[in-house]
Short mmCIF file of C-alpha atoms in Angstrom, two decimals:
data_model
loop_
_atom_site.label_atom_id
_atom_site.label_comp_id
_atom_site.label_asym_id
_atom_site.label_seq_id
_atom_site.Cartn_x
_atom_site.Cartn_y
_atom_site.Cartn_z
CA ALA A 1 98.44 81.06 86.23
CA ALA A 2 96.15 83.90 87.18
CA GLY A 3 97.22 85.93 90.16
CA VAL A 4 95.69 88.44 92.52
CA ILE A 5 95.16 91.79 90.82
CA GLN A 6 95.27 95.06 92.67
CA SER A 7 94.52 98.51 91.40
CA PRO A 8 95.78 101.08 91.29
CA ARG A 9 99.42 100.12 91.76
CA HIS A 10 100.37 103.58 92.94
CA LEU A 11 98.22 106.30 94.48
CA ILE A 12 99.09 109.75 95.73
CA LYS A 13 96.62 111.61 97.92
CA GLU A 14 96.56 114.70 100.09
CA LYS A 15 95.80 114.64 103.81
CA ARG A 16 92.11 114.37 104.62
CA GLU A 17 91.27 113.01 101.17
CA THR A 18 89.70 109.61 100.52
CA ALA A 19 91.08 106.63 98.63
CA THR A 20 89.64 103.40 97.29
CA LEU A 21 91.81 100.36 96.68
CA LYS A 22 90.55 97.42 94.65
CA CYS A 23 91.44 93.75 94.78
CA TYR A 24 90.50 90.98 92.36
CA PRO A 25 91.23 87.53 93.84
CA ILE A 26 92.46 84.49 92.00
CA PRO A 27 89.51 82.85 90.16
CA ARG A 28 87.53 80.51 92.43
CA HIS A 29 89.12 81.98 95.54
CA ASP A 30 86.36 83.14 97.87
CA THR A 31 88.35 84.65 100.73
CA VAL A 32 90.11 87.99 100.58
CA TYR A 33 92.52 89.52 103.08
CA TRP A 34 93.93 93.03 103.38
CA TYR A 35 97.32 93.83 104.90
CA GLN A 36 99.19 97.08 105.46
CA GLN A 37 102.98 97.21 105.27
CA GLY A 38 104.65 100.37 106.51
CA PRO A 39 108.18 101.27 105.36
CA GLY A 40 110.63 98.67 106.58
CA GLN A 41 107.96 96.84 108.53
CA ASP A 42 106.21 93.50 108.36
CA PRO A 43 102.71 93.27 106.92
CA GLN A 44 99.95 93.87 109.44
CA PHE A 45 96.56 92.26 108.99
CA LEU A 46 93.64 94.65 108.52
CA ILE A 47 90.53 92.67 107.65
CA SER A 48 89.27 89.63 105.75
CA PHE A 49 86.11 88.50 104.00
CA TYR A 50 84.60 85.16 103.12
CA GLU A 51 81.58 84.87 100.87
CA LYS A 52 80.98 88.64 101.18
CA MET A 53 80.91 88.51 104.99
CA GLN A 54 83.62 89.89 107.24
CA SER A 55 85.44 86.89 108.66
CA ASP A 56 88.22 88.44 110.74
CA LYS A 57 89.29 91.89 111.81
CA GLY A 58 92.70 93.18 112.77
CA SER A 59 94.16 96.59 113.36
CA ILE A 60 92.01 98.44 110.88
CA PRO A 61 91.34 102.09 111.75
CA ASP A 62 87.73 103.25 112.06
CA ARG A 63 88.42 105.59 109.12
CA PHE A 64 88.80 102.55 106.89
CA SER A 65 86.06 100.27 105.66
CA ALA A 66 86.01 97.37 103.29
CA GLN A 67 83.63 95.03 101.59
CA GLN A 68 83.54 92.05 99.30
CA PHE A 69 81.20 92.00 96.33
CA SER A 70 79.21 89.24 94.67
CA ASP A 71 82.00 88.63 92.13
CA TYR A 72 84.39 88.22 95.12
CA HIS A 73 86.39 91.32 94.40
CA SER A 74 87.01 93.57 97.37
CA GLU A 75 87.47 97.27 97.95
CA LEU A 76 89.23 99.03 100.80
CA ASN A 77 87.89 102.52 101.39
CA MET A 78 90.04 104.93 103.31
CA SER A 79 88.81 108.32 104.48
CA SER A 80 90.36 111.33 106.22
CA LEU A 81 93.77 110.15 105.12
CA GLU A 82 96.71 110.84 107.39
CA LEU A 83 100.43 110.94 106.67
CA GLY A 84 100.81 107.73 108.65
CA ASP A 85 98.57 105.89 106.20
CA SER A 86 101.36 105.99 103.63
CA ALA A 87 102.19 102.33 103.12
CA LEU A 88 102.02 99.38 100.80
CA TYR A 89 98.60 97.75 100.92
CA PHE A 90 98.43 94.11 100.01
CA CYS A 91 95.47 92.01 99.14
CA ALA A 92 95.67 88.24 99.38
CA SER A 93 93.22 85.51 98.45
CA SER A 94 92.64 81.90 99.37
CA THR A 95 90.06 79.17 99.13
CA GLY A 96 87.82 78.26 102.04
CA THR A 97 87.70 79.83 105.43
CA GLY A 98 88.98 79.03 108.87
CA GLY A 99 90.82 76.04 107.48
CA LEU A 100 94.25 75.89 108.97
CA ARG A 101 95.71 74.60 105.76
CA ASP A 102 94.67 77.44 103.43
CA THR A 103 97.50 79.24 101.67
CA GLN A 104 97.21 82.95 100.99
CA TYR A 105 98.42 84.30 97.65
CA PHE A 106 99.36 87.94 97.58
CA GLY A 107 98.86 90.60 94.98
CA PRO A 108 101.61 93.06 93.98
CA GLY A 109 100.27 95.70 96.35
CA THR A 110 99.10 99.30 96.07
CA ARG A 111 101.59 101.89 97.20
CA LEU A 112 99.71 104.75 98.83
CA THR A 113 101.51 108.01 99.46
CA VAL A 114 99.76 110.67 101.53
CA LEU A 115 101.20 114.17 101.19
CA GLY B 1 98.42 85.43 120.97
CA ASN B 2 100.43 84.25 117.99
CA SER B 3 103.84 85.71 117.32
CA VAL B 4 106.84 85.11 115.07
CA THR B 5 110.44 86.02 115.82
CA GLN B 6 113.03 86.19 113.07
CA MET B 7 116.73 86.82 113.20
CA GLU B 8 117.57 90.39 112.46
CA GLY B 9 119.23 91.38 109.26
CA PRO B 10 120.68 92.35 107.06
CA VAL B 11 122.42 89.11 106.27
CA THR B 12 125.24 89.53 103.77
CA LEU B 13 126.69 86.45 102.08
CA SER B 14 128.95 85.69 99.20
CA GLU B 15 127.51 83.76 96.28
CA GLU B 16 127.46 79.98 96.87
CA ALA B 17 127.54 80.40 100.65
CA PHE B 18 125.19 78.48 102.95
CA LEU B 19 122.17 80.36 104.23
CA THR B 20 120.27 79.98 107.47
CA ILE B 21 117.57 82.40 108.58
CA ASN B 22 116.20 81.54 112.00
CA CYS B 23 112.50 81.68 112.78
CA THR B 24 110.74 80.72 115.98
CA TYR B 25 107.09 81.05 116.81
CA THR B 26 104.57 81.15 119.61
CA ALA B 27 101.10 79.84 118.91
CA THR B 28 98.32 77.81 120.41
CA GLY B 29 97.47 74.54 118.81
CA TYR B 30 99.04 73.47 115.57
CA PRO B 31 99.76 76.39 113.26
CA SER B 32 100.66 76.24 109.60
CA LEU B 33 104.02 77.84 108.86
CA PHE B 34 105.15 79.77 105.81
CA TRP B 35 108.11 81.55 104.30
CA TYR B 36 107.35 84.44 101.97
CA VAL B 37 109.92 86.34 99.90
CA GLN B 38 109.69 89.97 98.82
CA TYR B 39 111.96 91.15 96.03
CA PRO B 40 112.69 94.87 95.76
CA GLY B 41 109.62 96.82 94.71
CA GLU B 42 107.45 93.72 94.49
CA GLY B 43 104.77 91.93 96.46
CA LEU B 44 104.99 88.90 98.69
CA GLN B 45 105.59 85.55 97.04
CA LEU B 46 104.99 82.27 98.81
CA LEU B 47 108.31 80.44 98.98
CA LEU B 48 107.38 77.33 100.93
CA LYS B 49 105.08 76.06 103.63
CA ALA B 50 104.58 73.26 106.16
CA THR B 51 101.31 72.36 107.79
CA LYS B 52 102.24 69.84 110.47
CA ALA B 53 105.11 68.84 112.71
CA ASP B 54 108.15 67.33 110.98
CA ASP B 55 106.91 68.43 107.56
CA LYS B 56 109.63 69.83 105.32
CA GLY B 57 108.73 72.54 102.86
CA SER B 58 111.02 73.06 99.89
CA ASN B 59 111.17 75.21 96.79
CA LYS B 60 113.92 76.63 94.53
CA GLY B 61 116.64 75.07 96.68
CA PHE B 62 115.24 76.53 99.91
CA GLU B 63 114.11 74.23 102.72
CA ALA B 64 112.50 74.59 106.12
CA THR B 65 111.42 71.91 108.59
CA TYR B 66 108.51 72.36 111.01
CA ARG B 67 110.00 71.57 114.45
CA LYS B 68 107.30 71.53 117.07
CA GLU B 69 109.64 70.59 119.91
CA THR B 70 111.69 73.73 119.36
CA THR B 71 108.83 75.81 117.85
CA SER B 72 111.08 76.65 114.92
CA PHE B 73 110.91 76.86 111.14
CA HIS B 74 114.41 77.87 110.05
CA LEU B 75 115.00 78.64 106.37
CA GLU B 76 118.07 77.10 104.72
CA LYS B 77 119.70 77.03 101.32
CA GLY B 78 122.89 75.25 100.47
CA SER B 79 124.24 77.69 97.90
CA VAL B 80 122.81 81.17 97.53
CA GLN B 81 122.83 83.22 94.35
CA VAL B 82 122.84 86.96 93.78
CA SER B 83 119.26 86.62 92.56
CA ASP B 84 118.22 85.42 96.04
CA SER B 85 118.77 88.92 97.40
CA ALA B 86 115.43 89.89 98.92
CA VAL B 87 113.56 90.22 102.20
CA TYR B 88 112.36 86.94 103.69
CA PHE B 89 109.34 86.79 105.99
CA CYS B 90 108.43 83.90 108.25
CA ALA B 91 104.70 83.69 108.97
CA LEU B 92 102.18 81.52 110.73
CA ARG B 93 98.49 80.90 110.54
CA GLY B 94 96.93 79.19 113.49
CA GLY B 95 94.16 78.76 115.97
CA THR B 96 90.83 80.04 114.80
CA ALA B 97 92.32 83.06 113.07
CA SER B 98 92.46 83.19 109.31
CA LYS B 99 95.06 85.93 109.21
CA LEU B 100 98.79 85.51 108.79
CA THR B 101 101.10 86.72 111.52
CA PHE B 102 104.46 87.78 110.12
CA GLY B 103 107.91 88.13 111.56
CA THR B 104 109.77 91.38 111.05
CA GLY B 105 111.53 90.13 107.93
CA THR B 106 115.19 89.43 107.24
CA ARG B 107 116.97 91.20 104.43
CA LEU B 108 119.42 88.98 102.54
CA GLN B 109 122.08 90.48 100.33
CA VAL B 110 124.21 88.16 98.23
CA THR B 111 127.38 89.50 96.63
CA LEU B 112 129.66 88.11 93.95
#
């Protein structure tokens, strides 16, 4: 079965640089979520989109922005990178929105290292 | 707000031992509950889920029962294998939020 695809899988950036992470949801999934997992920590919700509209917002820094495109893929743009942004960034997808029974399927993650 | 509390790890067991990882939650309304597993260097995989009280989720020998009276969703397995070594996350999705709220994760190490 098709899964969530994330690219790149690994990314190394310098401080103050920018980064763009991409997420391709499971076919026919219209909701995308972004999570950040620091070393040894649990995933923290950043932001989500349904039908190209932001549906929920968590602890996403102002330096980050995201969007969902017409083909449902999503991109997370990160600017003025800081050392503390080094983490594993997960994308997840699901069908529907707001439904309490939706299950989120996670991609393999993008490991961002800021030097 | 919503929160999930998991027992701290690491949990070290011998192969074929019985596993219990405790998970309790705080949420308004009737959340859906999940267990995700993360193998070394990999992403999060859905292990099992339960969407209403008294539901039992099961997969690959793992089980968890949604207990509303004790606000718990403990993960159990009767006989663990070395290949079960991973980090296990309890999570909930509830109220009007679409996001998942995770516990801190419990690392399980199974030895021969």
